[in-house]
Coordinates of N, CA and C and ligand atoms in Angstrom, one line a residue:
M1 N -1.2 -18.0 -16.8 CA -0.3 -16.9 -16.5 C 0.8 -16.8 -17.5
D2 N 0.9 -15.6 -18.1 CA 2.0 -15.4 -19.0 C 3.2 -14.9 -18.3
T3 N 3.8 -15.9 -17.6 CA 4.9 -15.5 -16.7 C 6.1 -14.9 -17.4
N4 N 6.4 -13.7 -16.9 CA 7.6 -13.0 -17.3 C 8.8 -13.7 -16.6
A5 N 9.4 -14.7 -17.2 CA 10.3 -15.6 -16.6 C 11.4 -14.9 -15.7
T6 N 11.9 -13.8 -16.2 CA 13.0 -13.2 -15.5 C 12.6 -12.9 -14.1
L7 N 11.4 -12.4 -13.9 CA 11.0 -12.0 -12.5 C 10.4 -13.2 -11.8
Y8 N 9.6 -13.9 -12.4 CA 8.9 -15.0 -11.8 C 9.8 -16.1 -11.2
K9 N 10.9 -16.3 -11.8 CA 11.8 -17.3 -11.3 C 12.3 -17.0 -9.9
D10 N 12.2 -15.8 -9.4 CA 12.7 -15.5 -8.1 C 11.6 -15.6 -7.0
L11 N 10.4 -16.0 -7.5 CA 9.3 -16.2 -6.5 C 9.2 -17.7 -6.0
S12 N 8.9 -17.9 -4.8 CA 8.6 -19.3 -4.4 C 7.1 -19.6 -4.7
K13 N 6.3 -18.6 -4.8 CA 4.9 -18.9 -5.3 C 4.2 -17.5 -5.6
V14 N 3.2 -17.6 -6.5 CA 2.3 -16.5 -6.7 C 1.2 -16.5 -5.6
L15 N 1.1 -15.4 -4.9 CA 0.1 -15.4 -3.8 C -1.2 -14.8 -4.2
V16 N -1.2 -13.7 -4.9 CA -2.4 -13.1 -5.4 C -2.3 -12.8 -6.9
T17 N -3.2 -13.3 -7.7 CA -3.1 -13.1 -9.1 C -3.6 -11.8 -9.5
R18 N -3.3 -11.4 -10.7 CA -3.7 -10.0 -11.3 C -5.2 -10.0 -11.4
E19 N -5.9 -11.1 -11.6 CA -7.4 -11.2 -11.7 C -8.0 -10.9 -10.3
E20 N -7.4 -11.6 -9.3 CA -7.9 -11.4 -7.9 C -7.7 -10.0 -7.5
I21 N -6.5 -9.4 -7.9 CA -6.2 -8.0 -7.5 C -7.3 -7.1 -8.2
A22 N -7.5 -7.2 -9.5 CA -8.4 -6.4 -10.2 C -9.8 -6.4 -9.6
Q23 N -10.3 -7.6 -9.2 CA -11.6 -7.8 -8.6 C -11.7 -7.0 -7.2
A24 N -10.6 -7.2 -6.4 CA -10.6 -6.6 -5.1 C -10.5 -5.1 -5.2
V25 N -9.7 -4.6 -6.1 CA -9.6 -3.2 -6.3 C -10.9 -2.5 -6.7
R26 N -11.6 -3.2 -7.6 CA -12.9 -2.7 -8.1 C -13.9 -2.7 -6.9
A27 N -13.9 -3.7 -6.1 CA -14.8 -3.8 -4.9 C -14.5 -2.7 -3.9
M28 N -13.2 -2.4 -3.7 CA -12.7 -1.4 -2.8 C -13.2 0.0 -3.3
G29 N -13.0 0.2 -4.6 CA -13.4 1.5 -5.2 C -14.9 1.7 -5.0
Q30 N -15.7 0.7 -5.2 CA -17.2 0.8 -5.0 C -17.5 1.1 -3.5
R31 N -16.8 0.5 -2.6 CA -17.0 0.7 -1.2 C -16.7 2.1 -0.8
I32 N -15.6 2.6 -1.3 CA -15.2 4.0 -1.0 C -16.2 5.0 -1.6
T33 N -16.6 4.7 -2.8 CA -17.6 5.5 -3.5 C -18.9 5.6 -2.7
Q34 N -19.3 4.5 -2.1 CA -20.5 4.5 -1.3 C -20.3 5.3 0.1
D35 N -19.2 4.9 0.7 CA -18.9 5.5 2.0 C -18.7 7.0 2.0
Y36 N -18.2 7.5 0.9 CA -17.9 8.9 0.8 C -18.8 9.7 -0.2
A37 N -20.0 9.1 -0.4 CA -21.0 9.7 -1.2 C -21.2 11.2 -0.8
G38 N -21.2 12.1 -1.8 CA -21.5 13.5 -1.5 C -20.2 14.3 -1.0
K39 N -19.1 13.6 -0.9 CA -17.8 14.2 -0.4 C -16.8 14.2 -1.5
D40 N -15.7 14.9 -1.3 CA -14.6 15.0 -2.2 C -13.3 14.7 -1.5
P41 N -13.1 13.4 -1.2 CA -11.9 13.0 -0.4 C -10.6 13.3 -1.1
V42 N -9.6 13.5 -0.3 CA -8.2 13.6 -0.9 C -7.6 12.2 -0.7
M43 N -7.1 11.6 -1.8 CA -6.5 10.3 -1.7 C -5.0 10.5 -1.8
I44 N -4.3 10.0 -0.7 CA -2.8 10.2 -0.7 C -2.1 8.9 -1.0
C45 N -1.3 8.9 -2.0 CA -0.5 7.8 -2.4 C 0.8 7.8 -1.7
I46 N 1.1 6.7 -1.0 CA 2.4 6.6 -0.3 C 3.4 6.0 -1.3
L47 N 4.3 6.8 -1.7 CA 5.3 6.3 -2.7 C 6.4 5.5 -2.1
K48 N 7.0 4.5 -2.8 CA 6.6 4.2 -4.2 C 5.7 3.0 -4.2
G49 N 5.7 2.3 -3.1 CA 5.0 1.0 -3.1 C 3.5 1.0 -3.5
A50 N 2.8 2.1 -3.1 CA 1.4 2.1 -3.4 C 1.0 2.6 -4.8
S51 N 2.0 3.0 -5.5 CA 1.7 3.7 -6.8 C 0.9 2.9 -7.8
V52 N 1.1 1.6 -7.9 CA 0.4 0.8 -8.9 C -1.0 0.6 -8.4
F53 N -1.2 0.2 -7.1 CA -2.5 0.1 -6.5 C -3.3 1.4 -6.6
F54 N -2.6 2.5 -6.3 CA -3.3 3.8 -6.3 C -3.9 4.2 -7.6
T55 N -3.1 4.0 -8.7 CA -3.5 4.4 -10.0 C -4.7 3.6 -10.5
D56 N -4.7 2.3 -10.1 CA -5.9 1.5 -10.4 C -7.1 1.8 -9.5
L57 N -6.8 2.1 -8.2 CA -7.9 2.3 -7.3 C -8.7 3.6 -7.6
I58 N -8.0 4.7 -7.9 CA -8.7 6.0 -8.1 C -9.6 5.9 -9.3
R59 N -9.3 5.1 -10.2 CA -10.2 5.0 -11.4 C -11.4 4.1 -11.1
E60 N -11.5 3.5 -10.0 CA -12.7 2.8 -9.6 C -13.5 3.6 -8.6
V61 N -13.1 4.8 -8.2 CA -13.8 5.6 -7.3 C -14.6 6.7 -8.1
D62 N -15.9 6.6 -8.0 CA -16.8 7.6 -8.8 C -17.1 8.8 -7.9
L63 N -16.1 9.6 -7.6 CA -16.3 10.8 -6.8 C -15.3 11.8 -7.2
P64 N -15.5 13.1 -6.9 CA -14.5 14.1 -7.4 C -13.3 14.1 -6.4
V65 N -12.5 13.1 -6.4 CA -11.4 13.0 -5.5 C -10.2 13.9 -6.0
T66 N -9.4 14.3 -5.1 CA -8.1 14.9 -5.5 C -7.0 14.0 -5.0
T67 N -5.9 14.1 -5.7 CA -4.8 13.2 -5.4 C -3.6 13.9 -4.8
E68 N -2.9 13.2 -4.0 CA -1.6 13.8 -3.4 C -0.6 12.6 -3.4
F69 N 0.6 13.0 -3.4 CA 1.7 11.9 -3.3 C 2.7 12.3 -2.2
M70 N 3.0 11.3 -1.4 CA 3.9 11.5 -0.3 C 4.9 10.4 -0.3
A71 N 6.1 10.7 0.0 CA 7.1 9.7 0.1 C 7.7 9.6 1.5
I72 N 7.7 8.5 2.1 CA 8.3 8.3 3.5 C 9.2 7.1 3.4
S73 N 10.3 7.2 4.2 CA 11.2 6.0 4.2 C 11.1 5.3 5.6
S74 N 10.9 4.0 5.5 CA 10.8 3.3 6.8 C 11.7 2.0 6.7
Y75 N 12.1 1.7 5.5 CA 12.9 0.5 5.3 C 14.2 1.0 4.7
G76 N 15.3 0.2 4.9 CA 16.5 0.4 4.2 C 16.4 -0.5 2.9
G77 N 17.4 -1.2 2.6 CA 17.3 -2.1 1.4 C 16.8 -3.5 1.7
G78 N 16.5 -3.8 3.0 CA 16.3 -5.1 3.4 C 14.8 -5.5 3.5
T79 N 14.5 -6.5 4.3 CA 13.1 -7.0 4.4 C 12.5 -6.7 5.8
K80 N 13.3 -6.0 6.6 CA 12.7 -5.7 8.0 C 12.6 -4.2 8.2
S81 N 11.5 -3.9 8.9 CA 11.2 -2.5 9.2 C 12.3 -1.9 10.2
T82 N 12.8 -0.7 10.0 CA 13.8 -0.2 10.9 C 13.1 0.6 12.0
G83 N 11.8 0.9 11.8 CA 11.1 1.7 12.8 C 11.4 3.2 12.7
I84 N 12.3 3.5 11.8 CA 12.6 4.9 11.5 C 11.7 5.4 10.4
V85 N 10.9 6.4 10.6 CA 10.0 6.9 9.6 C 10.3 8.4 9.3
K86 N 10.6 8.7 8.1 CA 11.0 10.0 7.7 C 10.2 10.5 6.5
I87 N 9.7 11.7 6.5 CA 9.0 12.2 5.3 C 10.0 12.7 4.3
V88 N 10.1 12.1 3.2 CA 11.0 12.4 2.1 C 10.4 13.4 1.1
K89 N 9.1 13.2 0.9 CA 8.4 14.2 0.1 C 7.0 14.4 0.7
D90 N 6.7 15.7 1.0 CA 5.5 16.0 1.7 C 4.4 16.3 0.7
L91 N 3.2 16.5 1.3 CA 2.0 16.9 0.5 C 2.2 18.2 -0.2
D92 N 1.6 18.4 -1.3 CA 1.7 19.8 -2.0 C 0.7 20.7 -1.4
R93 N -0.5 20.2 -0.9 CA -1.6 21.1 -0.5 C -2.0 20.8 0.9
D94 N -2.7 21.8 1.4 CA -3.2 21.8 2.8 C -4.4 20.8 2.8
I95 N -4.4 20.0 3.9 CA -5.5 19.0 4.0 C -6.5 19.4 5.1
S96 N -6.4 20.6 5.7 CA -7.3 20.9 6.8 C -8.8 20.9 6.3
G97 N -9.6 20.3 7.1 CA -11.0 20.2 6.7 C -11.4 19.1 5.7
R98 N -10.4 18.4 5.2 CA -10.6 17.4 4.2 C -10.8 16.0 4.7
D99 N -11.5 15.2 4.0 CA -11.6 13.8 4.3 C -10.4 13.1 3.6
V100 N -9.6 12.5 4.4 CA -8.3 12.0 3.9 C -8.3 10.5 3.8
L101 N -7.9 9.9 2.7 CA -7.7 8.5 2.6 C -6.2 8.2 2.3
I102 N -5.5 7.6 3.2 CA -4.1 7.3 3.0 C -4.0 5.9 2.3
V103 N -3.4 5.9 1.1 CA -3.4 4.7 0.4 C -2.0 4.1 0.4
E104 N -1.9 2.9 1.0 CA -0.6 2.2 1.3 C -0.6 0.8 0.6
D105 N 0.6 0.3 0.3 CA 0.7 -1.0 -0.3 C 0.5 -2.1 0.7
I106 N 1.1 -2.0 1.9 CA 1.1 -3.1 2.8 C 1.3 -2.5 4.3
V107 N 0.5 -3.1 5.2 CA 0.7 -2.8 6.6 C 1.4 -4.0 7.2
D108 N 2.6 -3.8 7.8 CA 3.4 -4.9 8.4 C 3.4 -4.6 9.9
S109 N 4.4 -4.0 10.4 CA 4.5 -3.7 11.9 C 3.4 -2.7 12.2
G110 N 3.1 -1.8 11.3 CA 2.2 -0.7 11.6 C 2.9 0.6 11.9
R111 N 4.2 0.5 12.1 CA 4.9 1.7 12.5 C 4.8 2.8 11.5
T112 N 5.0 2.5 10.3 CA 4.9 3.6 9.3 C 3.6 4.4 9.3
L113 N 2.5 3.7 9.3 CA 1.2 4.3 9.2 C 0.8 4.9 10.6
A114 N 1.2 4.3 11.7 CA 0.9 4.9 13.0 C 1.5 6.3 13.0
H115 N 2.8 6.4 12.6 CA 3.5 7.6 12.6 C 2.9 8.6 11.7
L116 N 2.6 8.2 10.5 CA 2.1 9.1 9.4 C 0.7 9.6 9.8
S117 N -0.1 8.7 10.4 CA -1.5 9.1 10.8 C -1.4 10.2 11.9
Q118 N -0.4 10.1 12.8 CA -0.2 11.1 13.8 C 0.2 12.4 13.2
V119 N 1.1 12.4 12.3 CA 1.6 13.6 11.6 C 0.5 14.3 10.9
L120 N -0.4 13.5 10.1 CA -1.4 14.1 9.4 C -2.6 14.6 10.3
A121 N -2.7 13.9 11.4 CA -3.8 14.3 12.4 C -3.5 15.8 12.9
T122 N -2.3 16.2 13.0 CA -2.0 17.5 13.5 C -2.3 18.6 12.4
R123 N -2.7 18.1 11.2 CA -3.0 19.1 10.2 C -4.5 19.4 10.0
R124 N -5.2 19.0 11.0 CA -6.7 19.3 11.1 C -7.5 18.8 10.0
A125 N -7.3 17.6 9.6 CA -8.1 17.0 8.6 C -9.5 16.7 9.2
Q126 N -10.5 16.6 8.4 CA -11.9 16.3 8.9 C -11.9 14.9 9.3
S127 N -11.3 14.0 8.5 CA -11.3 12.6 8.9 C -10.1 12.0 8.2
I128 N -9.6 10.9 8.8 CA -8.4 10.2 8.2 C -8.7 8.7 8.3
E129 N -8.6 8.0 7.1 CA -8.8 6.5 7.1 C -7.6 6.0 6.3
I130 N -7.3 4.7 6.6 CA -6.3 4.0 5.9 C -6.9 3.0 4.9
V131 N -6.3 3.0 3.7 CA -6.7 2.0 2.7 C -5.4 1.2 2.3
T132 N -5.4 -0.1 2.5 CA -4.2 -0.8 2.2 C -4.6 -2.0 1.2
L133 N -3.6 -2.3 0.3 CA -3.8 -3.4 -0.6 C -3.6 -4.7 0.3
L134 N -2.6 -4.7 1.0 CA -2.3 -5.9 1.8 C -2.1 -5.6 3.3
D135 N -2.4 -6.6 4.1 CA -2.2 -6.5 5.5 C -1.7 -7.8 6.1
K136 N -0.6 -7.7 6.9 CA -0.1 -8.8 7.6 C -0.4 -8.7 9.1
P137 N -1.6 -9.0 9.5 CA -2.0 -8.8 10.9 C -1.1 -9.5 11.9
A138 N -0.5 -10.6 11.6 CA 0.4 -11.3 12.5 C 1.6 -10.6 12.9
R139 N 2.0 -9.6 12.1 CA 3.2 -8.9 12.3 C 3.1 -7.5 13.0
R140 N 1.9 -7.2 13.4 CA 1.6 -5.9 14.0 C 2.3 -5.7 15.3
V141 N 3.0 -4.6 15.5 CA 3.6 -4.3 16.8 C 3.1 -3.0 17.4
V142 N 2.5 -2.2 16.5 CA 1.9 -0.9 16.9 C 0.4 -1.0 16.6
P143 N -0.5 -0.7 17.6 CA -1.9 -0.8 17.3 C -2.3 0.2 16.2
L144 N -3.2 -0.2 15.3 CA -3.5 0.7 14.1 C -4.9 0.2 13.6
E145 N -5.7 1.2 13.4 CA -7.1 0.9 12.8 C -7.0 1.0 11.3
V146 N -7.2 -0.1 10.7 CA -7.1 -0.1 9.2 C -8.5 -0.4 8.7
K147 N -9.2 0.6 8.2 CA -10.6 0.4 7.9 C -10.8 -0.3 6.6
Y148 N -9.9 0.0 5.6 CA -10.1 -0.6 4.3 C -8.8 -1.4 3.9
S149 N -9.0 -2.8 3.8 CA -7.9 -3.7 3.4 C -8.4 -4.7 2.4
C150 N -7.7 -4.8 1.3 CA -8.1 -5.7 0.2 C -7.8 -7.2 0.6
F151 N -6.6 -7.5 1.1 CA -6.2 -8.8 1.4 C -5.4 -8.9 2.7
N152 N -5.8 -9.9 3.5 CA -4.9 -10.3 4.6 C -4.0 -11.4 4.1
I153 N -2.7 -11.2 4.4 CA -1.8 -12.3 3.9 C -0.9 -12.8 5.1
P154 N -0.3 -14.0 4.9 CA 0.5 -14.5 6.0 C 1.8 -13.8 6.1
D155 N 2.6 -14.1 7.1 CA 3.8 -13.5 7.4 C 4.9 -14.0 6.4
A156 N 5.0 -13.4 5.2 CA 6.0 -13.8 4.2 C 6.3 -12.5 3.5
F157 N 7.5 -12.4 3.0 CA 7.9 -11.2 2.2 C 7.5 -11.3 0.8
V158 N 6.6 -10.4 0.4 CA 6.0 -10.4 -0.9 C 6.5 -9.2 -1.8
V159 N 6.4 -9.5 -3.1 CA 6.8 -8.4 -4.1 C 5.8 -8.4 -5.2
G160 N 5.8 -7.4 -6.0 CA 5.0 -7.3 -7.2 C 3.8 -6.3 -7.0
Y161 N 3.2 -5.8 -8.1 CA 2.1 -4.9 -8.1 C 2.5 -3.7 -7.2
G162 N 3.7 -3.2 -7.4 CA 4.2 -2.0 -6.7 C 5.2 -2.3 -5.5
L163 N 5.0 -3.5 -5.0 CA 5.9 -3.8 -3.8 C 7.3 -4.3 -4.3
D164 N 8.3 -3.9 -3.6 CA 9.6 -4.1 -4.0 C 10.4 -5.0 -3.0
Y165 N 11.5 -5.5 -3.6 CA 12.6 -5.9 -2.7 C 13.9 -5.2 -3.3
D166 N 14.5 -4.4 -2.5 CA 15.7 -3.6 -3.0 C 15.3 -2.9 -4.3
E167 N 14.1 -2.3 -4.4 CA 13.6 -1.5 -5.5 C 13.3 -2.3 -6.8
K168 N 13.4 -3.6 -6.7 CA 13.0 -4.4 -7.9 C 11.7 -5.1 -7.7
Y169 N 11.2 -5.7 -8.7 CA 9.9 -6.5 -8.8 C 8.6 -5.6 -8.7
R170 N 8.7 -4.3 -8.7 CA 7.5 -3.5 -8.6 C 6.6 -3.7 -9.8
N171 N 7.2 -4.0 -11.0 CA 6.5 -4.2 -12.2 C 5.9 -5.6 -12.5
L172 N 6.1 -6.5 -11.5 CA 5.4 -7.8 -11.6 C 3.9 -7.5 -11.5
P173 N 3.1 -8.0 -12.5 CA 1.6 -7.8 -12.4 C 0.9 -8.5 -11.3
D174 N 1.5 -9.6 -10.8 CA 0.9 -10.4 -9.7 C 1.7 -10.1 -8.4
I175 N 1.1 -10.6 -7.3 CA 1.9 -10.5 -6.1 C 2.4 -11.9 -5.7
G176 N 3.7 -12.0 -5.4 CA 4.3 -13.3 -5.1 C 5.1 -13.2 -3.9
I177 N 5.4 -14.4 -3.3 CA 6.3 -14.6 -2.2 C 7.7 -14.7 -2.8
L178 N 8.6 -13.8 -2.3 CA 9.9 -13.8 -2.8 C 10.7 -15.0 -2.2
A179 N 11.4 -15.7 -3.1 CA 12.1 -16.9 -2.6 C 13.2 -16.5 -1.6
P180 N 13.2 -17.1 -0.5 CA 14.1 -16.6 0.6 C 15.6 -16.6 0.1
K181 N 15.9 -17.5 -0.9 CA 17.3 -17.5 -1.3 C 17.7 -16.1 -1.9
I182 N 16.8 -15.4 -2.4 CA 17.1 -14.1 -3.0 C 17.5 -13.1 -2.0
Y183 N 17.0 -13.1 -0.8 CA 17.5 -12.2 0.3 C 18.3 -12.9 1.4
G184 N 18.7 -14.1 1.1 CA 19.6 -14.8 2.0 C 18.9 -15.3 3.3
G185 N 17.5 -15.5 3.1 CA 16.8 -16.1 4.3 C 16.7 -17.6 4.2
E186 N 16.0 -18.2 5.2 CA 15.8 -19.6 5.3 C 14.8 -20.1 4.3
E187 N 15.0 -21.2 3.6 CA 14.0 -21.8 2.7 C 12.9 -22.4 3.4
Ligands
IMP201 P1 5.6 -1.2 8.6 O1 6.0 0.1 9.1 O2 6.4 -2.3 9.3 O3 4.1 -1.4 8.7 O4 6.1 -1.3 7.1 C1 5.3 -0.9 6.1 C2 6.2 -0.8 4.9 O5 7.2 -1.8 4.8 C3 5.4 -0.9 3.6 O6 5.0 0.3 3.1 C4 6.4 -1.6 2.7 O7 7.2 -0.6 2.0 C5 7.3 -2.3 3.6 N1 7.0 -3.8 3.6 C6 6.5 -4.5 4.6 N2 6.3 -5.8 4.3 C7 6.7 -5.9 3.0 C8 6.7 -7.0 2.1 O8 6.3 -8.2 2.4 N3 7.2 -6.7 0.8 C9 7.6 -5.5 0.5 N4 7.6 -4.4 1.3 C10 7.1 -4.6 2.5
MG202 MG1 6.1 1.2 1.2

């Protein structure tokens, strides 16, 4: 690993390497390509966390997909979900009749996506499924059906490959557990 020391020194460990990510993203792209054969799904990137995953994933999908970007806020600057979900930037186009794939970085409590799925369901999409890079099943407080997930991870706060802590670490190529001393947690 060519560790970018400035960022890596704040991790307690690397959880998923860039090689493991690339392999999983390729497999996910193939699975979506098969499942949506003959269709032209709209893939929605949930900003900002999913941006890195999204740009890699869409290039592994061999279908005439269209892309949309949506920004929602569910977290303040900390490591815990507030439960408050607000649409900060909405879709540019109508999704009625479309097969929708919501692409998210991580599902934690499930609140963000449960809310978002409900909002999008009112727009008469043909189908809606969730694609997530990471899932922390142990943290779920709201029931949510996640059809496509690349990695299940333990209950730890992770950063990198798009995921942030206080807007930082998104540019880490690997996914790591943030050292609790960085956010004032227990070691
Ligand atoms: P949920 O509403 O609790 O499922 O929260 C989902 C959102 O919380 C994700 O889109 C992330 O922005 C953020 N989040 C949850 N866990 C982590 C983590 O371990 N690292 C970084 N962001 C996280
Ligand atoms: Mg996010």
